[in-house]
Short mmCIF file of C-alpha atoms and ligand atoms in Angstrom, two decimals:
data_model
loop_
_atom_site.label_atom_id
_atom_site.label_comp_id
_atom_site.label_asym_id
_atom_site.label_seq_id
_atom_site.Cartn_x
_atom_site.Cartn_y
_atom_site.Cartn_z
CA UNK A 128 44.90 -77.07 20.30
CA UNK A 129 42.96 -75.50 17.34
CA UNK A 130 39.53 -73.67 17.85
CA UNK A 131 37.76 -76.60 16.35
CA UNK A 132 39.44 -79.08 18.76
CA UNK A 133 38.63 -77.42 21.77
CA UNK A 134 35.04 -77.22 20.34
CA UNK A 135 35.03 -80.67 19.60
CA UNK A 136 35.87 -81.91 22.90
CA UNK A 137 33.47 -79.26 24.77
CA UNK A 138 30.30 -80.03 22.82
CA UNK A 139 31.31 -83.93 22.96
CA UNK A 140 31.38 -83.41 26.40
CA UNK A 141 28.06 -81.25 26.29
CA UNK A 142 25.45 -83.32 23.80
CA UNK A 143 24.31 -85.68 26.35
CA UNK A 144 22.86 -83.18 28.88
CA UNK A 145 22.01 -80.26 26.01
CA UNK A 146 18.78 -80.72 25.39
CA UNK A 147 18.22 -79.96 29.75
CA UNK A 148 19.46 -76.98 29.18
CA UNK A 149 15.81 -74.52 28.94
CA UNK A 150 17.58 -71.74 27.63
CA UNK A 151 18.51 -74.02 24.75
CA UNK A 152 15.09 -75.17 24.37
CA UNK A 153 13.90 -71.18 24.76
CA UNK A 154 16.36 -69.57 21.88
CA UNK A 155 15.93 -72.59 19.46
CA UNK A 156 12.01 -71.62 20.13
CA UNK A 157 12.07 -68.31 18.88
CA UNK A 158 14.74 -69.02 16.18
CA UNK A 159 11.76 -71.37 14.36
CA UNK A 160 9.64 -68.36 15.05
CA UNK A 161 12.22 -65.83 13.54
CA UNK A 162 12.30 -68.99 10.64
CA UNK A 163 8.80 -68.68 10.28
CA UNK A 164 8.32 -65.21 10.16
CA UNK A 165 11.32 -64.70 7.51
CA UNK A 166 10.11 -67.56 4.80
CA UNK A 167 8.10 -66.79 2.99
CA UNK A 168 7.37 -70.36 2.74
CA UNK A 169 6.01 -70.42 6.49
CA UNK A 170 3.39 -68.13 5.35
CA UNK A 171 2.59 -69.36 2.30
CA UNK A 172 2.02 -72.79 3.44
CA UNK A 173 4.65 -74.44 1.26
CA UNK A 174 6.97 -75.07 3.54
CA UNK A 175 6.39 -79.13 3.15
CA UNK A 176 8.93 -78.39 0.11
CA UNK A 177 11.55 -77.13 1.58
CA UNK A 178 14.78 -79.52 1.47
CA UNK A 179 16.54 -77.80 3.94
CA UNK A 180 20.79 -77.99 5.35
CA UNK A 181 21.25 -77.08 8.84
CA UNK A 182 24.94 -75.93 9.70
CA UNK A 183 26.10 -77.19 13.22
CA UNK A 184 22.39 -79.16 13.86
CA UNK A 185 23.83 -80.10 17.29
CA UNK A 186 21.35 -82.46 19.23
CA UNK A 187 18.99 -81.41 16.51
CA UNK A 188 16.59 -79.36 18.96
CA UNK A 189 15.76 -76.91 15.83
CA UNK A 190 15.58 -79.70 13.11
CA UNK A 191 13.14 -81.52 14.74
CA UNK A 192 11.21 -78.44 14.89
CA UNK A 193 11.45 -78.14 11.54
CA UNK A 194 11.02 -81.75 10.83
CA UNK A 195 6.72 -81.70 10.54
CA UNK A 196 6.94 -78.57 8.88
CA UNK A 197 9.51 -79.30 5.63
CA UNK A 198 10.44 -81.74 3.11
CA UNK A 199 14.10 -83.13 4.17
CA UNK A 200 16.70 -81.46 6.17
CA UNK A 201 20.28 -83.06 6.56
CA UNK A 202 22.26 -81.45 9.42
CA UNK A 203 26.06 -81.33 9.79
CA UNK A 204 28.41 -80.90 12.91
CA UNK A 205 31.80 -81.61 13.74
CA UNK A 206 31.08 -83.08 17.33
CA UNK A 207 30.61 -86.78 17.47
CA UNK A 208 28.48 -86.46 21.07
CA UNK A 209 26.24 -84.18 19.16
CA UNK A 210 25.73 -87.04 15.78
CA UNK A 211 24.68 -89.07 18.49
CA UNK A 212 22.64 -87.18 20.44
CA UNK A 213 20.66 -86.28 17.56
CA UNK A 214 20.51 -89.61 15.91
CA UNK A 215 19.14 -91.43 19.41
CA UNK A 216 16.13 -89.12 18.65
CA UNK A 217 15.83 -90.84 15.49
CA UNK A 218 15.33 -94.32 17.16
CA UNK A 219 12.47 -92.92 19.05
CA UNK A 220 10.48 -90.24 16.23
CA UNK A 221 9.03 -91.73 13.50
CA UNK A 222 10.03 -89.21 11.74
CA UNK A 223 11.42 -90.38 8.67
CA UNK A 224 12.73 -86.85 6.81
CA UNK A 225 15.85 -85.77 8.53
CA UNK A 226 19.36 -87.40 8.70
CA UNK A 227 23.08 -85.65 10.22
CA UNK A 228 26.68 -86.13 9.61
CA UNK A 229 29.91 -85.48 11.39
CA UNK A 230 31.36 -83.24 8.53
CA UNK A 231 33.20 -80.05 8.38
CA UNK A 232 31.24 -78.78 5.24
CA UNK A 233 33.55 -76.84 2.62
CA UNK A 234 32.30 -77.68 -0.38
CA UNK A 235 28.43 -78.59 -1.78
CA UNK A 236 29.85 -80.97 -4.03
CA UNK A 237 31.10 -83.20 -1.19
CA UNK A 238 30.11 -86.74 -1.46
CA UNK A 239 29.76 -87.03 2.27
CA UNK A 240 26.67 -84.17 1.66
CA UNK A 241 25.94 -85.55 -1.29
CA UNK A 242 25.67 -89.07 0.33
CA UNK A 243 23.42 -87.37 2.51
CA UNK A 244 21.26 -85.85 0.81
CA UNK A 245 20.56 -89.19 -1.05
CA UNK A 246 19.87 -90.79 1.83
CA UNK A 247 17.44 -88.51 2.99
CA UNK A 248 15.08 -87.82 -0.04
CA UNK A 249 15.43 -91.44 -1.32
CA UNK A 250 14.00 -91.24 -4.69
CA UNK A 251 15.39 -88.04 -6.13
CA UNK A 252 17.44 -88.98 -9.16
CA UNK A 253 19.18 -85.58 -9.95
CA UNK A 254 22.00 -84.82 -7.98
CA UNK A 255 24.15 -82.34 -7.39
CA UNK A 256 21.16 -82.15 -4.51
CA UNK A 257 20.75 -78.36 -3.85
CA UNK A 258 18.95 -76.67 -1.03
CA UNK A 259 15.72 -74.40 -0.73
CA UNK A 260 16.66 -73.38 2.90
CA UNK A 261 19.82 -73.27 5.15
CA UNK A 262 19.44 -72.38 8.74
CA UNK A 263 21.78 -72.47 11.84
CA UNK A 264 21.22 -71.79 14.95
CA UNK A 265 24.29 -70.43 17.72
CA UNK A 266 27.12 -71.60 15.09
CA UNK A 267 28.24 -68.84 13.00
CA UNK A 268 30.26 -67.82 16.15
CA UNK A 269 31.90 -70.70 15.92
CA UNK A 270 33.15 -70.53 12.45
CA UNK A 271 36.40 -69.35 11.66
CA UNK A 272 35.90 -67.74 8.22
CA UNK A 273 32.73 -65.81 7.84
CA UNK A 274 33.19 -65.14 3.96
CA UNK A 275 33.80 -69.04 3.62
CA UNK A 276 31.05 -70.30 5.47
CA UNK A 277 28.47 -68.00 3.88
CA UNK A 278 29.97 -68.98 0.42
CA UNK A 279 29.87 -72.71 1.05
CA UNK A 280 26.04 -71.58 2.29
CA UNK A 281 25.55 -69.92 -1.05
CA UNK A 282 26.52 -72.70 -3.39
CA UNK A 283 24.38 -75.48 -1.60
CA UNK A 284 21.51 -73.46 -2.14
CA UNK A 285 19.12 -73.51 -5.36
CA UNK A 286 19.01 -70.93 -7.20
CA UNK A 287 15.93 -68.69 -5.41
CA UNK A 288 17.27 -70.69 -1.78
CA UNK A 289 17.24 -68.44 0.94
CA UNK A 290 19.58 -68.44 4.19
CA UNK A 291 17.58 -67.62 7.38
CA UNK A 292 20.16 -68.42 10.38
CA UNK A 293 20.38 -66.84 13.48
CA UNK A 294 22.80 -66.42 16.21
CA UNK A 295 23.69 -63.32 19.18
CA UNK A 296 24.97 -60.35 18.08
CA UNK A 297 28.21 -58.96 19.33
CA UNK A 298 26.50 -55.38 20.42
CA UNK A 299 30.33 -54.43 22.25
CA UNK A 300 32.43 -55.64 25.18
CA UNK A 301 29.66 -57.06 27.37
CA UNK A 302 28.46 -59.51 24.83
CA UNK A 303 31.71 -61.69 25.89
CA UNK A 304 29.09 -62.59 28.74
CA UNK A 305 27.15 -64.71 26.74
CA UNK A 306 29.91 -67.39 27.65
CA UNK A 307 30.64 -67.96 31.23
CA UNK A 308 34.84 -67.53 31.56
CA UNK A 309 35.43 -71.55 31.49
CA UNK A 310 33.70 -71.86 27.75
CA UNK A 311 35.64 -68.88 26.11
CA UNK A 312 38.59 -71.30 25.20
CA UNK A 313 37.58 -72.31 21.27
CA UNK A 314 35.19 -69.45 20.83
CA UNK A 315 36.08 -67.81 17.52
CA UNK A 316 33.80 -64.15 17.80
CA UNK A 317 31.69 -63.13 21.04
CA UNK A 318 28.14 -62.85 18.59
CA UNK A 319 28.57 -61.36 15.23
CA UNK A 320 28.72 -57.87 13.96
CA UNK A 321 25.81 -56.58 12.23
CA UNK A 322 28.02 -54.41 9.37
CA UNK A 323 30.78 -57.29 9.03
CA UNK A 324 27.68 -59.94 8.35
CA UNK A 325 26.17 -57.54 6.14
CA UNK A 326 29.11 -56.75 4.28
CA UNK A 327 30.19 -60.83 3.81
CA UNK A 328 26.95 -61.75 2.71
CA UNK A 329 26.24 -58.79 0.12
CA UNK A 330 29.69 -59.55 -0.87
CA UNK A 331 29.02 -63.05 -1.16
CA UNK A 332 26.34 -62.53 -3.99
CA UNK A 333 23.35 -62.75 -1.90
CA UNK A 334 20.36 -60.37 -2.72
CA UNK A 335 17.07 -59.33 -0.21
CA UNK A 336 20.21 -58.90 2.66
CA UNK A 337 18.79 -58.52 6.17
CA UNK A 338 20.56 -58.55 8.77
CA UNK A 339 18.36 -57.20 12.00
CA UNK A 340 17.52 -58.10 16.05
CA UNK A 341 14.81 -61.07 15.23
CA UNK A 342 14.95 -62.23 19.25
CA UNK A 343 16.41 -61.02 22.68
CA UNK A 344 17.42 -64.42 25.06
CA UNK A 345 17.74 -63.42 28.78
CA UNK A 346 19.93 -65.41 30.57
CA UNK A 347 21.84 -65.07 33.66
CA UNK A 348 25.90 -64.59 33.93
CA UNK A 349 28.52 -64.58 36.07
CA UNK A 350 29.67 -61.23 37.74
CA UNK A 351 32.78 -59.73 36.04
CA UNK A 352 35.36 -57.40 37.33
CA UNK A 353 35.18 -54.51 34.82
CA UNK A 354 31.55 -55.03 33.74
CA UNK A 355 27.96 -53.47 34.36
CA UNK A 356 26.63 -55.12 37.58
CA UNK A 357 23.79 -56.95 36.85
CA UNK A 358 20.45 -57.95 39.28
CA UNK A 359 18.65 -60.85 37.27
CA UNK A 360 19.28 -61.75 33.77
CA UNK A 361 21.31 -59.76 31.41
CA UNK A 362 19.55 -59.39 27.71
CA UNK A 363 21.40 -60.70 24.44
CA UNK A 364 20.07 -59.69 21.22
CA UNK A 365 20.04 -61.94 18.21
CA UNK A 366 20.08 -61.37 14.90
CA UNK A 367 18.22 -63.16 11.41
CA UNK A 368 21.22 -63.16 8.58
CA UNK A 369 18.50 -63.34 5.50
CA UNK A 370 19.57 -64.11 2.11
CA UNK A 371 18.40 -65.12 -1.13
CA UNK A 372 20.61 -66.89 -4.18
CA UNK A 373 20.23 -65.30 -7.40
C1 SAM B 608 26.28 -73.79 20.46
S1 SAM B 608 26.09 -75.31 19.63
C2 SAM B 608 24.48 -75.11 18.88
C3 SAM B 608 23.85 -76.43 18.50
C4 SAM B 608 22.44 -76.33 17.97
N1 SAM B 608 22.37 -75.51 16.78
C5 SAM B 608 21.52 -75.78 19.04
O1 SAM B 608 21.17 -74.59 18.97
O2 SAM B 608 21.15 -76.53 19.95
C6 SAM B 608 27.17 -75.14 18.23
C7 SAM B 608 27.24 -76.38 17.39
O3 SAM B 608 28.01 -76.11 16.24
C8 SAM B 608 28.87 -77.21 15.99
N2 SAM B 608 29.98 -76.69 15.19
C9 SAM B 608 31.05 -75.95 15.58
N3 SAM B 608 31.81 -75.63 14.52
C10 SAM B 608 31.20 -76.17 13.43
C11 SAM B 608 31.49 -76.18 12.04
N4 SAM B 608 32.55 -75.56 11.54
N5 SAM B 608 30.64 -76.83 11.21
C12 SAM B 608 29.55 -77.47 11.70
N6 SAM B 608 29.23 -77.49 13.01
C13 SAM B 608 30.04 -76.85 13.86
C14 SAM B 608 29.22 -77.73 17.35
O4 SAM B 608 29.69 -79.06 17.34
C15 SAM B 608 27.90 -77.58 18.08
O5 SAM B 608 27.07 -78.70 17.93
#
């Protein structure tokens, strides 16, 4: 079964109990943070602009976060348990700015994005809709091609869009712990390399590149023959991959 099966089938399986999960609710906490602090938008108080694309939105923990705080935001993600999840929420929030898809985005052109997007602002009579902001939160390590993703990031955004995603950093052999042994299966990277991101996105086109620590999430894992014993939680840094479009 491909990666993106297995992935399927385990966050299918997943999106009902997800948002229980506090570790979830902690990381996607100080990912908005890390947002916030990155944007200049967040500190300039025009964030209520922002149309914004999340990449693998999940249950949508982080775009309802958003949601007060920005214009639109259209979320995709290739698990049908998570569409759901995220769009029972909808029934219940007034909230009236955010819609997601089950789509395996590869092009900004598509008209399942485009559809989307049209949905979502209403109104706006000028597609191809463009982005100010994409964001992501515990996906990129889930994506097979780094240089693809990041260039399908790239040409959703407006020119001046920024990228601001976030996800744990693969710091060497221990950060394979981040996944207890029975969710390895469909895993593409254990966190993502600092240099490679840097590298991809630079080589991508983007401009203002950072890619630094924004967050540590402590969590507890299973003892491992061949690893560092461990009393309590073990710390995994994560990174902000910042970008702007020229
Ligand atoms: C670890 S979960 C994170 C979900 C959410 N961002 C959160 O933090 O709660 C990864 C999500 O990425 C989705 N996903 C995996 N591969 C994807 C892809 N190529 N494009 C979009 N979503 C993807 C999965 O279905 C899953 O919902």
């Amino acid at each position: 079964m491909a990666n993106q099966e297995v992935n399927n089938a385990r966050f299918n399986k997943e999106a009902a109990e997800w948002d229980n999960n506090k570790k979830h609710i902690e990381s996607t906490h100080q990912a908005f943070e890390a947002i916030q602090r990155y944007v200049p938008a967040f500190a300039n108080s025009t964030s209520k602009t922002l149309d914004v694309l999340e990449i693998g939105s999940g249950t949508g923990l982080l775009s309802y976060t958003l949601s007060p705080h920005i214009h639109s935001l259209v979320g995709v993600d290739t698990a049908d348990g998570m569409i759901a999840a995220f769009n029972t929420k909808l029934t219940s929030h007034s909230t009236k700015n955010l819609c997601a898809i089950n789509h395996l985005l590869t092009n900004a052109d598509s008209p399942e994005l485009q559809g989307a997007c049209a949905a979502v602002r209403g109104g706006e009579t000028n597609p191809p809709y463009r982005f100010d902001l994409v964001v992501s939160h515990l996906t990129l390590h889930h994506i097979p091609s780094l240089p693809d993703v990041f260039r399908t990031m790239y040409e959703c955004l407006k020119p001046g869009g920024a990228v601001a995603l976030t996800d744990y950093e693969d710091f060497g052999r221990e950060a394979i712990r981040f996944h207890p042994e029975s969710k390895r299966p469909g895993v593409e990277r254990h966190g993502i390399k600092v240099d490679e991101a840097q590298e991809v996105m630079l080589g991508t086109g983007f401009s203002e590149v950072r890619v630094e620590r924004a967050f540590v999430l402590k969590k507890e894992v299973d003892a491992e023959e061949g690893m560092e014993e461990l009393e309590g939680e073990m710390e995994f840094p994560f990174l902000m991959f910042y970008g702007v479009r020229n």
